[in-house]
Short mmCIF file of C-alpha atoms in Angstrom, two decimals:
data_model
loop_
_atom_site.label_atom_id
_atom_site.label_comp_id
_atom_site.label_asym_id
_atom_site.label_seq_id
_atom_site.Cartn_x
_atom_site.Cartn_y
_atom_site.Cartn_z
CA UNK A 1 23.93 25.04 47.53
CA UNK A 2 23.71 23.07 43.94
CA UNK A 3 26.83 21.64 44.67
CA UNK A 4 24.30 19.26 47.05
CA UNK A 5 21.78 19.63 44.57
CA UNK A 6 21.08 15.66 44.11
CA UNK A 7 20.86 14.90 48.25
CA UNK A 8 18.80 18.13 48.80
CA UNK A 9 16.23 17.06 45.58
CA UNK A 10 15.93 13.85 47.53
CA UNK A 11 15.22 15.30 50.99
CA UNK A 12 12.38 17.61 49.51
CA UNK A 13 10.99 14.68 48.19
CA UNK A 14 10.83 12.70 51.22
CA UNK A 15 9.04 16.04 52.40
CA UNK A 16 12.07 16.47 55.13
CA UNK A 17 12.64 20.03 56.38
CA UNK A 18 16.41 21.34 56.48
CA UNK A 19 18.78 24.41 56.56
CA UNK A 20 21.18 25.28 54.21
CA UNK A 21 24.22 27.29 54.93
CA UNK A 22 26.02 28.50 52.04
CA UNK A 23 29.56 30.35 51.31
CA UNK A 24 28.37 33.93 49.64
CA UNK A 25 31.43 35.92 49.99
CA UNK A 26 35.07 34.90 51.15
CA UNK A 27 38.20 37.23 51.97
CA UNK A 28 41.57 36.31 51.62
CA UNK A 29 42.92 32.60 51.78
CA UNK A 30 39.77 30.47 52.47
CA UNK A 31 39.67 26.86 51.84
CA UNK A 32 36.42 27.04 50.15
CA UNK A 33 34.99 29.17 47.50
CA UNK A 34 31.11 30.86 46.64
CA UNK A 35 28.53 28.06 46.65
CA UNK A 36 29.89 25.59 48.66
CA UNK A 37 27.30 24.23 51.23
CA UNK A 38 26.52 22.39 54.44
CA UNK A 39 23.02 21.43 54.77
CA UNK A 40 21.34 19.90 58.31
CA UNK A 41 18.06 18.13 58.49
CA UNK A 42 15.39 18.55 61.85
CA UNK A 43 17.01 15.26 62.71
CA UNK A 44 20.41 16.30 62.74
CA UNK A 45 21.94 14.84 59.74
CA UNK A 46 25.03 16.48 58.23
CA UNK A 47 25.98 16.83 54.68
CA UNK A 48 28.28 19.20 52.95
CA UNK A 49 31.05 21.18 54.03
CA UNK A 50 31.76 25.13 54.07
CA UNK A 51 35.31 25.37 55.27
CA UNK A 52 36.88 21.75 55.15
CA UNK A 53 36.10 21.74 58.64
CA UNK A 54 37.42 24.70 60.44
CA UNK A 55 33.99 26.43 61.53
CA UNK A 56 31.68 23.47 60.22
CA UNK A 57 30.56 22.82 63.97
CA UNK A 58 29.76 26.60 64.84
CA UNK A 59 27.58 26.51 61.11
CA UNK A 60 26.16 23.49 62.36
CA UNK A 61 24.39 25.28 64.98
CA UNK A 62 23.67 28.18 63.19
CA UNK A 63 21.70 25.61 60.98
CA UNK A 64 19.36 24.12 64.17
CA UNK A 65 18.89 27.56 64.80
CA UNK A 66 17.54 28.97 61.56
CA UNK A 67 15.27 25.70 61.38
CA UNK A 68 13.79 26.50 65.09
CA UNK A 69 13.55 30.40 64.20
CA UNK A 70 12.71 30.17 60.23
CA UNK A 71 14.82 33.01 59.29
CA UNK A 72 17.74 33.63 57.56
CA UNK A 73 20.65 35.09 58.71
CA UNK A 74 23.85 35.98 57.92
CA UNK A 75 27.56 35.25 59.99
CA UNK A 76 31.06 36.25 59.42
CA UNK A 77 33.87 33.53 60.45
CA UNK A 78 37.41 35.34 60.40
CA UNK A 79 40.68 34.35 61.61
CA UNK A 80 41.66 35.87 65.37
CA UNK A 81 45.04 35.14 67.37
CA UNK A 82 43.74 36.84 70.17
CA UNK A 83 42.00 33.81 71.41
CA UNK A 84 43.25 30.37 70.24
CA UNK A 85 40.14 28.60 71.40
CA UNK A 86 37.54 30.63 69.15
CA UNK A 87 35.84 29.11 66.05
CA UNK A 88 37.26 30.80 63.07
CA UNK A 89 39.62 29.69 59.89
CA UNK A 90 43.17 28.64 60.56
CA UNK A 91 43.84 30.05 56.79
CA UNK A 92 43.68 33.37 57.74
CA UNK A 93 41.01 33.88 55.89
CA UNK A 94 37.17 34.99 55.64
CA UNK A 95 34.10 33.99 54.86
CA UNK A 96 30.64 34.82 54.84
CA UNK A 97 27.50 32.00 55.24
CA UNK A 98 24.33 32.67 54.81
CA UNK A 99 21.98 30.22 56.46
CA UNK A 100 18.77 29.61 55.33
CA UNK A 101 15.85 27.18 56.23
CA UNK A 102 14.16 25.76 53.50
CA UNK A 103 10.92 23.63 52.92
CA UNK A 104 9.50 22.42 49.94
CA UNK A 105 7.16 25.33 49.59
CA UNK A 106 10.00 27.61 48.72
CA UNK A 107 9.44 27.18 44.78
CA UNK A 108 12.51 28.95 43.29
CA UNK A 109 14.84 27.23 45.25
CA UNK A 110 13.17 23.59 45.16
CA UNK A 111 12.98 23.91 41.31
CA UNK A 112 16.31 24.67 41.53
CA UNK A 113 17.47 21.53 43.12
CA UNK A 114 14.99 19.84 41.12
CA UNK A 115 17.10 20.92 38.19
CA UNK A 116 20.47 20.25 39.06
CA UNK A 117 20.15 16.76 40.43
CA UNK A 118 18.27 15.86 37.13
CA UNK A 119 21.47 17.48 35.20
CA UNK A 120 19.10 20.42 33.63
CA UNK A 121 21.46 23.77 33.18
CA UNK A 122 20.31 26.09 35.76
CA UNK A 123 20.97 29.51 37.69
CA UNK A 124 19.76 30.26 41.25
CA UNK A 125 20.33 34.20 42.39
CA UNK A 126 19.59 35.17 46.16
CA UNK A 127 19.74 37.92 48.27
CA UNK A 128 22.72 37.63 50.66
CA UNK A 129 23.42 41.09 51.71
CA UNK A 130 20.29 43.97 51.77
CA UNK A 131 17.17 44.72 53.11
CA UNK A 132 15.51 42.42 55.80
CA UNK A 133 12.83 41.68 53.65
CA UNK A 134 15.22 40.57 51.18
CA UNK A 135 17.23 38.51 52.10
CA UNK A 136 17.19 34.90 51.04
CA UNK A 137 14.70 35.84 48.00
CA UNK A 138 15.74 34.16 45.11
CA UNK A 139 15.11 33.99 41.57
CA UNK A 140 15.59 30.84 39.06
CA UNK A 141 17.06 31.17 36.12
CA UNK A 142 16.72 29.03 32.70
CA UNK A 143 19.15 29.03 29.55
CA UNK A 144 16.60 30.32 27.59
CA UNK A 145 15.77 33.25 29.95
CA UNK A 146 12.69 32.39 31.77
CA UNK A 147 12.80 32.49 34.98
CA UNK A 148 11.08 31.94 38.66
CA UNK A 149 10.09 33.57 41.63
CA UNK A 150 11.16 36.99 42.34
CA UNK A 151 12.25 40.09 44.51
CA UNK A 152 9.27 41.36 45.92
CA UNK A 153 7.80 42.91 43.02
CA UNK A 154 10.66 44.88 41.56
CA UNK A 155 10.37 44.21 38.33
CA UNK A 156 13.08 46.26 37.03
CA UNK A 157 15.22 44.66 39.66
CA UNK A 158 14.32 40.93 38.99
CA UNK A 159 14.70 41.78 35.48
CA UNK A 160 18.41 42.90 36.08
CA UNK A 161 18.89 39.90 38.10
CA UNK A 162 17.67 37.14 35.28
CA UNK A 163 19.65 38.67 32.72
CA UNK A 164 23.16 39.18 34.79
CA UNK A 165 22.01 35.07 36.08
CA UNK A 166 21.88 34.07 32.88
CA UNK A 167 25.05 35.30 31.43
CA UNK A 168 26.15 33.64 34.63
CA UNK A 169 24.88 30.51 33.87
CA UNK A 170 26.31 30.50 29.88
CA UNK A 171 29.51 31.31 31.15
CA UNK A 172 29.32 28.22 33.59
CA UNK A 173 30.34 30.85 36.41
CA UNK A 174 29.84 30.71 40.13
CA UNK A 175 30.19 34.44 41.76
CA UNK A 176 28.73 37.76 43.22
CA UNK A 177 26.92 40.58 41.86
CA UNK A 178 26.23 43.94 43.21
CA UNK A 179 23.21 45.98 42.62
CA UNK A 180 21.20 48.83 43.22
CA UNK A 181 17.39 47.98 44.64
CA UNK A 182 16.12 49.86 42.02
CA UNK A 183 17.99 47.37 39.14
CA UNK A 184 20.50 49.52 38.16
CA UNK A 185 23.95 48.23 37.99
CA UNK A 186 25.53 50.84 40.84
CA UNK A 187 27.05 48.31 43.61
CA UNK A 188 26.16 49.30 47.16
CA UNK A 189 22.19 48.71 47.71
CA UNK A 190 22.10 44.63 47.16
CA UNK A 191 24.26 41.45 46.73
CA UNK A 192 23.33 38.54 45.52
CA UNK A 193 25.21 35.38 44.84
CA UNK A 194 24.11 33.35 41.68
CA UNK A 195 25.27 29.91 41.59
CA UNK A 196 25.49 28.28 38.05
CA UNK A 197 24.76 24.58 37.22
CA UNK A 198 26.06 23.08 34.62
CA UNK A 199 26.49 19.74 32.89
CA UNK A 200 29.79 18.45 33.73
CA UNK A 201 32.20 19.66 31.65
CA UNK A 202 33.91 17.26 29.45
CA UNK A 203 37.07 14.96 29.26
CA UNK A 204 37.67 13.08 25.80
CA UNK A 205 40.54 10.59 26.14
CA UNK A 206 41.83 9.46 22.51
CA UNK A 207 43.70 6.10 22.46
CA UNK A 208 42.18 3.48 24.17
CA UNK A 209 46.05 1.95 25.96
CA UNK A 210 46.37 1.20 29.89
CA UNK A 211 47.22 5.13 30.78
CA UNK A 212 43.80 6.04 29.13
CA UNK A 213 42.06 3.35 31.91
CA UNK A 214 43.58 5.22 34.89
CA UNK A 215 42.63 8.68 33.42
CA UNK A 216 39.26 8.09 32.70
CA UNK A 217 39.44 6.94 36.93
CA UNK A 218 40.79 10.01 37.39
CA UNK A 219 38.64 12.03 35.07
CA UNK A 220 35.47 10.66 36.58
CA UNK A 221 36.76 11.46 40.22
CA UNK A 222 36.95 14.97 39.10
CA UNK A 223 33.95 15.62 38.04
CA UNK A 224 33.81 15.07 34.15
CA UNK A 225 32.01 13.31 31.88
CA UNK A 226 35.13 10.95 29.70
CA UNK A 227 34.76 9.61 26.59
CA UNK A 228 36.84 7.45 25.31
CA UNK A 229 37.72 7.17 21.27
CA UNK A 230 39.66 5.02 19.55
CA UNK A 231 39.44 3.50 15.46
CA UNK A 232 40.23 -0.05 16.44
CA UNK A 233 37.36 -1.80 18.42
CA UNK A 234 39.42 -4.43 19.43
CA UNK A 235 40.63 -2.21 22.37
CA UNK A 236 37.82 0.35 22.74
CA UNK A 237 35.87 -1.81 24.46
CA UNK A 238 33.39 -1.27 27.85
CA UNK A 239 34.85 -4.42 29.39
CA UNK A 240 38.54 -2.56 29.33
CA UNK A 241 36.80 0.71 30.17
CA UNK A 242 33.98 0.06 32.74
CA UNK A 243 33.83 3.63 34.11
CA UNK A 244 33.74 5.76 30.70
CA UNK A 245 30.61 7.51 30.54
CA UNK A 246 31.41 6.72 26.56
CA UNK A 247 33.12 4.82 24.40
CA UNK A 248 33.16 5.40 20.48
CA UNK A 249 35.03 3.50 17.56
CA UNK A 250 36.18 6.02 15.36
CA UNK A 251 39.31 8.22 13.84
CA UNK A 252 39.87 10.24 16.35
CA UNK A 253 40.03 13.62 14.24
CA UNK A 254 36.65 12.57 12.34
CA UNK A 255 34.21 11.88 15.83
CA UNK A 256 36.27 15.50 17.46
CA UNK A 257 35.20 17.45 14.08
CA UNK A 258 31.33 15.92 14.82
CA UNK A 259 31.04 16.15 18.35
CA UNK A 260 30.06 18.87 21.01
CA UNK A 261 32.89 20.49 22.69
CA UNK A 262 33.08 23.85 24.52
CA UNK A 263 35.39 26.37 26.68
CA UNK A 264 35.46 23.83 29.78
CA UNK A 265 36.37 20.58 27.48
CA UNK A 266 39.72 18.59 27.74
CA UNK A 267 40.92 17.07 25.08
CA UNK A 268 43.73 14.58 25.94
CA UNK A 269 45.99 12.31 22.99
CA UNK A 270 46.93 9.43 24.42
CA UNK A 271 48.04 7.49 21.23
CA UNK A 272 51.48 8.87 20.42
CA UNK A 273 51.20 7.45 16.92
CA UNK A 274 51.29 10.14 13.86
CA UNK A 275 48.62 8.73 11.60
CA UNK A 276 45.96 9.52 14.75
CA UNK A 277 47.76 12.42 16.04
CA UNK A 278 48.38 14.84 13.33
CA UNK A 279 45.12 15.02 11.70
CA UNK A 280 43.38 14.89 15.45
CA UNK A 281 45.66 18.12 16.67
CA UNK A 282 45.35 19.96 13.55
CA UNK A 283 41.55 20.16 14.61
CA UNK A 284 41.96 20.41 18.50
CA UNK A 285 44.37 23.19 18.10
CA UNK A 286 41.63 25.22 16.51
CA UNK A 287 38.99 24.52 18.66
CA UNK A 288 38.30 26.94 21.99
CA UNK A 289 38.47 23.77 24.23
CA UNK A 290 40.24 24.56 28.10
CA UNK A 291 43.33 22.17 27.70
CA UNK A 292 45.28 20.08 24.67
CA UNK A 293 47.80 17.68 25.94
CA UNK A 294 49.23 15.05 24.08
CA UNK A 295 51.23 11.67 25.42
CA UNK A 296 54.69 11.02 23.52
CA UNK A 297 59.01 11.77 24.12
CA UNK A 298 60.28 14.58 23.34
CA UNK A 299 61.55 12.94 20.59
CA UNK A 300 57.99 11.74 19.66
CA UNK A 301 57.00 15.77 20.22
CA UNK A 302 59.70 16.93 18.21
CA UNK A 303 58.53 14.57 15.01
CA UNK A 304 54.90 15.61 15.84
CA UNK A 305 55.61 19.30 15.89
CA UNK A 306 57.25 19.35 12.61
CA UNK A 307 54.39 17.19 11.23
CA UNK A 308 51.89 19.51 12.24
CA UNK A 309 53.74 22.52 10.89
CA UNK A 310 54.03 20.75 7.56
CA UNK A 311 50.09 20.35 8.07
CA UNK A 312 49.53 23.83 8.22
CA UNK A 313 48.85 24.14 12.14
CA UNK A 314 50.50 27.87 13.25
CA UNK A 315 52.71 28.70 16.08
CA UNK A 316 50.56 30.23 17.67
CA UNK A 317 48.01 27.25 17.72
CA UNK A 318 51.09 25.23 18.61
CA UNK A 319 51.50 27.65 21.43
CA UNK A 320 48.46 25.85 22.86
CA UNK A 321 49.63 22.40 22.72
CA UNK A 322 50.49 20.88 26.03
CA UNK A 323 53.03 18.44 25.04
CA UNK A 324 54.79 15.40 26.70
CA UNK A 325 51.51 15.95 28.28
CA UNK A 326 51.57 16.37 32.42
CA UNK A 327 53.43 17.99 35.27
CA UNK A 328 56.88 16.49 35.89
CA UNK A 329 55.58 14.30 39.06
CA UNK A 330 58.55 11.77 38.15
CA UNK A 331 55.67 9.06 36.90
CA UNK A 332 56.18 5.69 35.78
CA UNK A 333 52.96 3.86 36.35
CA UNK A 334 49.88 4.22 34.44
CA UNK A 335 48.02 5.67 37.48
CA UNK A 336 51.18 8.05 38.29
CA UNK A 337 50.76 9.66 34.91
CA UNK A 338 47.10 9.67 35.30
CA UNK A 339 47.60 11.99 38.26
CA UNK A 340 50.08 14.05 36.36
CA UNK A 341 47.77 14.73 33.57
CA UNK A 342 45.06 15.82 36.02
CA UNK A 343 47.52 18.27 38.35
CA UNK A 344 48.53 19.95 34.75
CA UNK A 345 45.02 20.62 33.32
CA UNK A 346 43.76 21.89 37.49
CA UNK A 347 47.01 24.04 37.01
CA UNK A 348 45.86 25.10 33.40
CA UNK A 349 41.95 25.85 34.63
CA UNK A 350 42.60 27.84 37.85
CA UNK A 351 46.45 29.81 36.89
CA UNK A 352 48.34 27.26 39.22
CA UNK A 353 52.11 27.18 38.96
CA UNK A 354 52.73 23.10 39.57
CA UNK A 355 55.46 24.35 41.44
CA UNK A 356 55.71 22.94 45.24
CA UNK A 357 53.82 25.19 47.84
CA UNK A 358 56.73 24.68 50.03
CA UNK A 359 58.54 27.75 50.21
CA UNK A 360 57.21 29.43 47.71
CA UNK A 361 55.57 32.54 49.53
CA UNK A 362 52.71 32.42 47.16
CA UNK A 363 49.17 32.60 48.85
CA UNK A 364 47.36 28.72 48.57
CA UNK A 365 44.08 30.53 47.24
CA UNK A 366 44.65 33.32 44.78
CA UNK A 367 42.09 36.08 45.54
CA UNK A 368 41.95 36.24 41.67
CA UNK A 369 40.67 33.53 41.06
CA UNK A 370 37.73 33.09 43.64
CA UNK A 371 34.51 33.63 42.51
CA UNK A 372 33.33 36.03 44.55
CA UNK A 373 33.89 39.22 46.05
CA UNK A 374 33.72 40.08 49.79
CA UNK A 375 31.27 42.52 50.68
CA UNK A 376 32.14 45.49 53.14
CA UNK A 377 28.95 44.88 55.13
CA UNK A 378 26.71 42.08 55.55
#
């Protein structure tokens, strides 16, 4: 539901009333993980998607009909060859939605979306599988622990609940949790999904050349916040990079050593020249960033590699070193190698191989890798 965060804030505030129908729990090969959302106002409008369009008209109704009956409920959508005309996923896989009218007097959940369209780190927990009376309570959760709202005065339990939200919400993580009512950690009584957001996670391009301008494109398209460094001013410039969130005249290695990076950061080295590159690996290398890439032949990577052994960098930091940077996509233009650079740090973040799906046997969405967990009984 976050993931809609900034249109939901907005329909609160025009005091609109709307459902919400959110993924808790998939199964197998589903097109669309924990979290993901389709929301429906009294008046009909549509935003959001829970299964790329599969079972989005069956949700749709399940949304008119939680806003006329003002309860939640719950629905399974599997995949069944017994009768090719009935709403389900093509995939083969399953999901769960729980549907859920909201108002603005539902405080946890509006300060929620409050939150998250106004870019504040926050975790929202709710009851998607339990008691009756449960279901669709929710607790907010804060970085610094405090919290809203509650599960009907189990204190234990909502106690349980902030503290597994908020290691959650450090982590950056989207996924299910199962309880016992009473707070203890035994799975079986409760699940609830928390839903983490996050600042958007950042890209820093170094070397401000024509491949950076179609990266930071790119970059933006997928969600991060880019910044752009380069020492000479003459090219750093916001006229040659309109859609950089920032730009910043500096040696590269001296503005990475000063600014904020964490486990979700790319760092990408688009300058190929060895008086920027070898001081600016030596301290990427040995920061816990998600991806390292860096532009350049092999020849150029060869040269670079020995530098940075004769700097002291260690194999095994050079282990992490992603370098001629990108998939083999066969790219010439700047915008080609853009999208190269992109498939090779989505392959890095969620285990991909880059190899073609075609023929390879290997299931689209790796169970693995989905946040979430299906539950045996909703």
């Amino acid at each position: 539901m976050l993931d809609l965060a900034g249109q939901l804030h907005a329909w609160i505030e025009e005091g609109r009333e709307f459902a919400v129908a959110t993924v808790v729990a998939v199964g197998g090969s589903a097109p669309r993980p924990p979290g993901a959302a389709l929301a429906v106002d009294s008046e009909g409008t549509v935003i959001g998607s829970v299964s790329g369009g599969c079972v989005e008209g069956a949700v749709y109704d399940l949304c008119l009909q939680a806003l006329q009956d003002g309860e939640p409920l719950v629905e399974r959508f599997g995949y069944s060859d017994e009768d090719a005309f009935a709403v389900g996923l093509t995939c083969g896989g399953t999901i769960d939605v729980m549907v859920t009218p909201y108002d603005a007097s539902q405080t946890p959940q509006a300060a929620a979306l409050s939150a998250a369209a106004h870019g504040e780190p926050v975790a929202l927990a709710r009851v998607v599988r339990g008691p009756d009376e449960l279901l669709g309570r929710a607790v907010l959760v804060r970085p610094d622990g405090s919290h809203e709202g509650g599960l009907g005065g189990h204190r234990e339990l909502d106690r349980t609940v902030t503290d597994q939200a908020r290691a959650l919400l450090d982590a950056g993580r989207t996924r299910t949790v199962e309880l016992s009512e009473d707070g203890s950690h035994c799975p079986g009584g409760l699940t609830l999904l928390v839903e983490s957001a996050v600042p958007a996670p950042r890209m820093i391009v170094f070397g401000a050349i024509d491949f950076a301008s179609a990266l930071v494109r790119v970059g933006k398209f997928l969600g991060y916040h880019v910044t752009v460094c380069d020492a000479r001013p003459v090219f750093a410039t916001r006229a040659r990079f309109p859609e950089a969130d920032d730009i910043v005249v500096d040696w590269p290695h001296r503005y990475l050593r000063g600014t904020e990076t964490d486990r979700r950061t790319v760092l990408c080295v688009l300058t190929h020249d060895a008086k920027f590159d070898v001081p600016l690996l030596t301290e990427a290398l040995r920061l816990p960033v998600a991806y390292v890439g860096a532009m350049g032949s092999r020849r150029t990577h060869e040269d670079r590699d020995r530098r940075l052994r004769e700097a002291g960098v260690s194999e095994r930091e050079l282990a992490r070193l992603r370098s001629p940077i990108g998939l083999d996509l066969g790219a010439r233009t700047p915008e080609e190698t853009a999208v190269s650079i992109a498939a090779e740090i989505i392959a890095a973040r969620h285990g991909g191989t880059g190899h073609p799906l075609t023929g390879s046997g290997r299931p689209i969405h790796r169970a693995g890798r989905v946040a979430g967990q299906l539950p045996q009984a909703v």
